Every structure is written in C-alpha cells, then in structure tokens.
Amino acid sequence: MSEVITDVPATALPDWAERYAVPAREAYRRTLLDLARLDPRIFCVDSDMGGLEDGFGQELPDQYVNVGIAEANLMGVSAGLAHSGLLPYANTISSFAASRAAEQVKIDVAGNNLPVRIVVTHAGVSAGHYGPTHHALEDIALIRPLPHMTVVVPCDAAETEAAVRATADLPGPLFLRLGRARTPLVNTEPYEFRVGEARLLREGDDVTLVASGPYPVVMALEAADLLAQQGCSARVLNMHTIKPLDVAALGRAARETGGLVTVEDHVRVGGLGAAVCEAVAEDHPCPVRRIGVPDAYLDFVADERSLLEHAGVSPERIAEAACDIVRRRG
C-alpha cells in the first residue's frame, strides 16, 4: 500500500524519498538521460523548454536538437526521426502540444503510429502562476481519442521514473502528462509500473475513488481518511494510465463496491471521468460521480492545489460524492 509523504526537509527523509523529493519533470529528465546513455536511438527534441540544453544537450549533444518555440515543427521533426528508426522524446508544455500542435500530433504522429514520446509539463492547473492561458484542462480530451495513442499521468516523481522506463520500448506514440512544481510523494517504495494496469492504493468495500494525477491521487487518499472517520470504507485506485484504461479493475470496483468517484485535474468532459463512464456503462453499470474542473475558465492566478479546490476538486467534495453514492445504495 502507499501513503502520502508531505513536504518535509529533504535531510529528514529516507534515501528513497530524498531521491524523489523533486518535481516530476526533474525525475523525467534524469531518467531520460540515463536511458539515452545506453541507447543511441533516443533523441531529446526540445522546444526551448529550459533546462534540457544544460543537462541532456551538454552530455549528449549528438542526441539533442532544439527546434525552438515551434511546437508544430517539434511534432513534425519528431515524427521524421521516429520514421527513420529513432526514439524521439518531444518536450513541450501540455497546452501547446494538445492545442497548438494538434494537427501534427493527429496526422504526423498518431496517424502514422510512430513511437514519438510526447512529454508535456505544466498540465492541468500546475502552471497556475501564469494564469488561464497556460492551463491545460482539456488536453486529455483532445489527445485520448487519437488512434494508437497511449496516455499516462503519473502521480509523483517516483511513478514518473517508473513510467518512463516502462514505456521506453512502447511501439506506438505516448502522451506523458506531467505537472510543473514538486508535489507530495505518494509512492514510498518501488513497484512494477505496468501500462494500462491501475494501482490499488487502499482496500475498500463501500465505494471506490478513482484518481489520476498528483493532487487528485493525494486528495483521494485524504478523502478516504475522511470517509474512514465516518465508518465508510473507500477503495482507492491510482488510474495512472488513461488509455488504455484498466477496464478490469473498474469492473471489479463496480461489482464489489457501491459506485465510483473519479478525481482529476481536468475538465469533467473528455478526461478520466468520461473514460470511466464509458467503460462501466458498457459492461458494469453503476453510479459514477465525477470530481473535476467545471465548464468555466479559472480566470485568476494561484497555486495548483488552491485552484483545484476553488474549482471544487477537494477531499471534502470527494467524500461528499462518495457518501451520496453510499446513501443512495441504501
């Protein structure tokens, strides 16, 4: 099982937590460099993100190219590299990849089923300090329908490293969705990350909380604690892979508990909640409550958790939705 490690001085943390007391994007960059040292096919394709040129670019200049702030070109170049037998990692901000370069992702990458790893940061409201122009609250809805695409949303830095390693040999395109700043550490020990296989974080029989992404997973665990105080047993699933979705785990949850509550750093349309509803409606109909950002712009500046809570994504709202399911079940 896993528990949340909250922010404490790194000197007070064990070696595992100290290694992963970093932003997920830093864990990704470190892991990418480790893999590229061993595999000359791996290319880092940068869009002037800042930081990659100092680490990856300096050590492996022959496996690094910076196309500048030109996201459509980023995808086209990456597709060309992949078509020639290389394994490009295209780096940009999520709102730019899903919106600005949407046609190139659709046609050049997904349309040709090429092994381009689109690694995005500043997903959801993690770039809240920049305001709503940099929110990426619809990116999964735009990317998930594309054929051949795998969509992975790690919950912390440790899972980010595990996901990067597990998808290194993925035959088709990947959309790896990361935040910006350091978030609480959920995973306290190594585990085998498997694409398309949800991770059970808590056992429970009354209701299931299905979460994806750093703060949604943290909040789901916090909500499970609130529910336990009320005598309600909540199962918690970390749905780190949005596509392919772990339909088997959802089916078990639908049969064995009273219903599902989904939690995401995304609008309620087209993301995790929508994917879960699609899955259970076909084979295991059950009550589903979706906790996500409503159909409105968050037109102010704040940190990631504050923005989510303002939008109604909070442990309290999750617990309320879970209690509603249990109460209706009767």
Coordinates of C-alpha atoms in Angstrom, one line a residue:
M1 CA 0.0 0.0 0.0
S2 CA 1.0 3.6 -0.4
E3 CA 0.8 6.7 1.8
V4 CA 1.3 10.4 1.2
I5 CA 4.7 11.8 2.2
T6 CA 4.1 15.5 2.8
D7 CA 6.7 18.2 2.4
V8 CA 9.4 17.9 4.9
P9 CA 13.1 18.9 4.8
A10 CA 15.0 16.5 2.5
T11 CA 17.6 15.9 5.1
A12 CA 14.9 14.3 7.3
L13 CA 13.8 11.9 4.5
P14 CA 15.0 8.4 3.8
D15 CA 17.1 7.8 0.7
W16 CA 14.0 6.8 -1.4
A17 CA 12.1 9.9 -0.5
E18 CA 15.1 12.1 -0.9
R19 CA 15.7 10.9 -4.4
Y20 CA 12.1 11.7 -5.4
A21 CA 11.6 14.9 -3.4
V22 CA 11.8 16.7 -6.7
P23 CA 9.3 17.9 -9.4
A24 CA 8.2 15.1 -11.7
R25 CA 9.7 16.8 -14.7
E26 CA 13.1 16.7 -13.0
A27 CA 12.7 12.9 -12.4
Y28 CA 11.8 12.5 -16.0
R29 CA 14.8 14.4 -17.3
R30 CA 17.1 12.5 -15.1
T31 CA 15.6 9.2 -16.3
L32 CA 15.7 10.2 -19.9
L33 CA 19.4 10.9 -19.7
D34 CA 20.0 7.6 -18.0
L35 CA 18.2 5.7 -20.8
A36 CA 19.8 7.8 -23.6
R37 CA 23.3 7.0 -22.3
L38 CA 22.6 3.3 -23.0
D39 CA 20.5 3.7 -26.2
P40 CA 21.8 6.0 -29.0
R41 CA 18.4 5.8 -30.7
I42 CA 16.9 8.0 -28.0
F43 CA 16.7 11.7 -29.1
C44 CA 15.7 14.6 -26.9
V45 CA 13.7 17.0 -29.1
D46 CA 13.4 20.3 -27.2
S47 CA 11.2 23.3 -27.8
D48 CA 13.3 25.8 -25.8
M49 CA 11.8 24.5 -22.5
G50 CA 14.8 25.5 -20.5
G51 CA 17.0 23.0 -18.6
L52 CA 17.2 20.3 -21.1
E53 CA 20.0 22.0 -23.0
D54 CA 22.2 22.2 -19.9
G55 CA 21.7 18.6 -18.9
F56 CA 20.9 16.4 -21.8
G57 CA 22.2 18.7 -24.5
Q58 CA 25.6 19.2 -22.9
E59 CA 26.3 15.5 -22.2
L60 CA 24.7 14.0 -25.4
P61 CA 24.8 16.8 -28.0
D62 CA 24.5 14.3 -30.9
Q63 CA 21.2 13.1 -29.4
Y64 CA 19.7 16.5 -28.8
V65 CA 18.0 19.0 -31.0
N66 CA 16.3 22.3 -30.1
V67 CA 13.7 23.3 -32.6
G68 CA 12.8 26.5 -30.6
I69 CA 9.3 27.7 -29.7
A70 CA 7.7 26.0 -32.7
E71 CA 5.5 23.2 -31.4
A72 CA 4.1 22.1 -34.8
N73 CA 7.6 21.8 -36.1
L74 CA 8.5 19.9 -32.9
M75 CA 6.0 17.2 -33.8
G76 CA 6.9 17.0 -37.4
V77 CA 10.7 16.7 -36.7
S78 CA 10.0 14.1 -34.0
A79 CA 7.8 12.1 -36.4
G80 CA 10.6 12.2 -39.0
L81 CA 13.1 11.0 -36.5
A82 CA 10.8 8.2 -35.4
H83 CA 10.2 7.2 -39.1
S84 CA 13.9 6.8 -39.5
G85 CA 14.2 4.3 -36.7
L86 CA 15.0 6.6 -33.8
L87 CA 13.1 7.1 -30.5
P88 CA 12.4 10.8 -30.1
Y89 CA 11.1 12.4 -26.9
A90 CA 9.3 15.6 -27.8
N91 CA 9.3 18.1 -25.0
T92 CA 6.8 21.0 -24.6
I93 CA 4.1 22.4 -22.4
S94 CA 0.8 20.5 -22.4
S95 CA -1.4 23.3 -23.6
F96 CA 0.9 23.8 -26.6
A97 CA 1.1 20.1 -27.5
A98 CA -2.6 19.4 -27.3
S99 CA -3.8 22.7 -28.9
R100 CA -1.1 24.5 -30.9
A101 CA 0.3 21.3 -32.4
A102 CA -2.9 19.3 -32.5
E103 CA -2.9 18.7 -36.3
Q104 CA 0.7 17.5 -36.3
V105 CA 0.1 15.2 -33.4
K106 CA -3.0 13.8 -35.1
I107 CA -1.6 13.3 -38.6
D108 CA 2.2 13.0 -38.3
V109 CA 2.5 11.1 -35.0
A110 CA -0.8 9.2 -34.3
G111 CA -1.8 8.9 -37.9
N112 CA 1.4 7.0 -38.7
N113 CA 1.5 5.1 -35.4
L114 CA 5.1 6.3 -34.7
P115 CA 7.0 5.8 -31.5
V116 CA 7.1 9.5 -30.6
R117 CA 7.1 10.2 -26.8
I118 CA 5.3 13.5 -26.3
V119 CA 6.3 14.5 -22.8
V120 CA 4.4 17.5 -21.6
T121 CA 4.7 19.6 -18.4
H122 CA 2.5 22.3 -16.8
A123 CA -0.5 20.0 -17.2
G124 CA -3.9 20.8 -15.6
V125 CA -3.6 23.9 -13.5
S126 CA 0.0 23.3 -12.4
A127 CA 1.0 26.5 -14.3
G128 CA -1.5 28.4 -12.2
H129 CA 1.1 31.2 -11.7
Y130 CA 0.8 32.1 -15.4
G131 CA -2.9 32.4 -15.4
P132 CA -5.6 30.6 -17.6
T133 CA -3.7 31.0 -20.9
H134 CA -1.4 28.3 -19.6
H135 CA -3.9 26.0 -18.0
A136 CA -4.2 22.6 -19.8
L137 CA -7.5 21.3 -18.6
E138 CA -8.7 19.8 -21.9
D139 CA -5.5 18.1 -23.1
I140 CA -6.6 14.6 -22.3
A141 CA -9.9 15.1 -24.0
L142 CA -8.1 16.2 -27.2
I143 CA -5.4 13.5 -27.1
R144 CA -7.3 10.5 -25.9
P145 CA -9.4 9.9 -29.0
L146 CA -6.4 9.7 -31.3
P147 CA -5.7 6.2 -32.6
H148 CA -2.7 4.3 -31.3
M149 CA -2.1 6.9 -28.5
T150 CA -1.1 5.8 -25.0
V151 CA -1.9 8.4 -22.3
V152 CA -0.1 8.2 -19.0
V153 CA -0.4 10.5 -16.0
P154 CA 2.0 9.7 -13.1
C155 CA 1.0 10.7 -9.6
D156 CA 4.5 11.7 -8.4
A157 CA 8.2 11.8 -9.2
A158 CA 8.8 8.1 -8.4
E159 CA 6.0 7.0 -10.6
T160 CA 7.3 9.3 -13.4
E161 CA 10.6 7.5 -13.4
A162 CA 8.9 4.1 -13.4
A163 CA 6.6 5.2 -16.2
V164 CA 9.4 6.5 -18.4
R165 CA 11.3 3.2 -18.0
A166 CA 8.2 1.1 -18.6
T167 CA 7.3 2.9 -21.8
A168 CA 10.8 3.1 -23.3
D169 CA 10.0 0.2 -25.7
L170 CA 6.4 1.2 -26.4
P171 CA 5.9 0.6 -30.1
G172 CA 3.5 3.5 -30.7
P173 CA 3.0 7.1 -29.6
L174 CA 2.9 8.1 -26.0
F175 CA 1.5 11.2 -24.3
L176 CA 3.1 11.5 -20.8
R177 CA 1.4 14.2 -18.8
L178 CA 3.4 15.9 -16.0
G179 CA 3.0 19.0 -13.8
R180 CA 5.4 21.7 -13.0
A181 CA 6.4 22.0 -9.3
R182 CA 7.1 19.4 -6.7
T183 CA 4.1 17.6 -5.4
P184 CA 3.6 15.3 -2.4
L185 CA 5.2 11.9 -2.7
V186 CA 2.6 9.1 -2.9
N187 CA 4.8 6.1 -3.5
T188 CA 7.1 5.0 -0.7
E189 CA 8.7 2.0 -2.3
P190 CA 9.4 0.6 -5.7
Y191 CA 6.7 -1.3 -7.6
E192 CA 6.3 -2.6 -11.1
F193 CA 4.6 0.0 -13.3
R194 CA 2.5 -1.6 -16.0
V195 CA 0.9 0.4 -18.7
G196 CA -2.9 0.0 -18.6
E197 CA -2.9 -1.5 -15.1
A198 CA -4.3 0.7 -12.3
R199 CA -2.6 0.6 -8.9
L200 CA -4.6 -0.3 -5.8
L201 CA -3.6 2.2 -3.1
R202 CA -6.3 1.4 -0.5
E203 CA -8.6 -1.5 0.0
G204 CA -12.3 -0.7 0.5
D205 CA -15.8 -2.2 0.1
D206 CA -18.3 0.7 0.2
V207 CA -17.1 2.9 -2.6
T208 CA -14.2 3.3 -5.0
L209 CA -12.2 6.5 -5.6
V210 CA -10.5 6.5 -9.0
A211 CA -7.9 9.2 -9.3
S212 CA -5.4 10.3 -11.9
G213 CA -2.5 12.8 -11.4
P214 CA -0.6 14.2 -8.4
Y215 CA -3.1 16.2 -6.4
P216 CA -6.1 14.1 -7.4
V217 CA -4.4 11.0 -6.0
V218 CA -3.3 12.8 -2.9
M219 CA -6.8 14.2 -2.4
A220 CA -8.4 10.8 -3.0
L221 CA -6.2 9.3 -0.2
E222 CA -7.2 12.2 2.1
A223 CA -10.8 11.7 1.2
A224 CA -10.5 8.0 2.1
D225 CA -9.3 9.1 5.5
L226 CA -12.2 11.4 6.0
L227 CA -14.6 8.6 4.9
A228 CA -13.0 6.2 7.3
Q229 CA -13.8 8.6 10.2
Q230 CA -17.4 8.2 9.2
G231 CA -17.3 4.4 9.0
C232 CA -17.1 4.3 5.2
S233 CA -14.6 2.0 3.6
A234 CA -13.2 3.5 0.4
R235 CA -11.1 1.7 -2.2
V236 CA -8.6 4.0 -3.9
L237 CA -7.3 3.3 -7.4
N238 CA -4.4 5.3 -9.0
M239 CA -5.5 5.2 -12.6
H240 CA -2.1 6.4 -14.0
T241 CA -3.0 5.2 -17.5
I242 CA -6.0 6.9 -19.1
K243 CA -5.5 5.0 -22.3
P244 CA -5.6 2.0 -22.4
L245 CA -7.9 2.1 -19.4
D246 CA -7.8 -0.7 -16.8
V247 CA -11.4 -1.8 -17.5
A248 CA -10.9 -5.0 -15.5
A249 CA -10.1 -3.0 -12.3
L250 CA -13.1 -0.8 -12.9
G251 CA -15.3 -3.8 -13.5
R252 CA -14.3 -5.3 -10.2
A253 CA -14.9 -2.0 -8.4
A254 CA -18.3 -1.6 -10.0
R255 CA -19.3 -5.2 -8.8
E256 CA -17.7 -5.1 -5.4
T257 CA -18.4 -1.5 -4.2
G258 CA -21.4 0.8 -4.3
G259 CA -20.1 3.0 -7.1
L260 CA -17.2 5.1 -8.3
V261 CA -16.0 8.7 -7.7
T262 CA -13.5 9.9 -10.3
V263 CA -11.0 12.7 -9.4
E264 CA -8.9 14.6 -12.0
D265 CA -7.0 17.8 -12.7
H266 CA -9.0 18.3 -16.0
V267 CA -12.4 19.4 -17.1
R268 CA -15.2 16.8 -16.4
V269 CA -15.7 16.5 -20.2
G270 CA -13.5 14.0 -22.0
G271 CA -11.0 13.1 -19.3
L272 CA -10.7 10.4 -16.7
G273 CA -14.3 10.7 -15.6
A274 CA -15.6 10.4 -19.1
A275 CA -13.4 7.4 -19.8
V276 CA -14.5 5.6 -16.7
C277 CA -18.2 6.3 -17.5
E278 CA -17.7 4.9 -21.0
A279 CA -16.1 1.8 -19.6
V280 CA -18.6 0.9 -16.9
A281 CA -21.6 1.8 -19.0
E282 CA -20.9 -0.9 -21.5
D283 CA -20.4 -3.9 -19.1
H284 CA -20.9 -2.9 -15.4
P285 CA -23.3 0.0 -15.0
C286 CA -23.0 1.6 -11.6
P287 CA -23.3 5.1 -10.0
V288 CA -20.4 7.4 -11.0
R289 CA -19.7 10.9 -9.6
R290 CA -17.1 13.0 -11.5
I291 CA -15.0 15.4 -9.5
G292 CA -13.1 17.7 -11.9
V293 CA -13.0 21.3 -13.1
P294 CA -16.4 22.6 -14.2
D295 CA -17.2 24.1 -17.6
A296 CA -15.6 27.5 -16.9
Y297 CA -12.3 29.3 -17.0
L298 CA -10.4 29.7 -13.8
D299 CA -9.6 33.4 -14.5
F300 CA -7.2 34.2 -11.7
V301 CA -3.7 33.4 -10.5
A302 CA -3.0 30.9 -7.7
D303 CA -1.0 27.7 -6.9
E304 CA -2.1 24.4 -8.2
R305 CA -3.9 23.0 -5.2
S306 CA -5.7 26.3 -4.4
L307 CA -7.0 26.5 -8.0
L308 CA -8.3 22.9 -7.8
E309 CA -10.0 23.5 -4.5
H310 CA -11.6 26.6 -5.9
A311 CA -12.9 24.6 -8.8
G312 CA -14.4 22.0 -6.4
V313 CA -11.7 19.4 -6.6
S314 CA -11.0 18.7 -2.9
P315 CA -11.0 15.9 -0.3
E316 CA -14.2 17.2 1.2
R317 CA -16.1 17.3 -2.2
I318 CA -14.8 13.8 -3.0
A319 CA -16.0 12.5 0.4
E320 CA -19.4 14.1 -0.1
A321 CA -19.8 12.5 -3.5
A322 CA -18.8 9.1 -2.1
C323 CA -21.3 9.5 0.8
D324 CA -24.0 10.3 -1.7
I325 CA -23.4 7.1 -3.5
V326 CA -23.3 5.0 -0.3
R327 CA -26.5 6.7 0.9
R328 CA -28.4 6.1 -2.3
R329 CA -27.3 2.5 -2.3
G330 CA -29.0 2.3 1.0

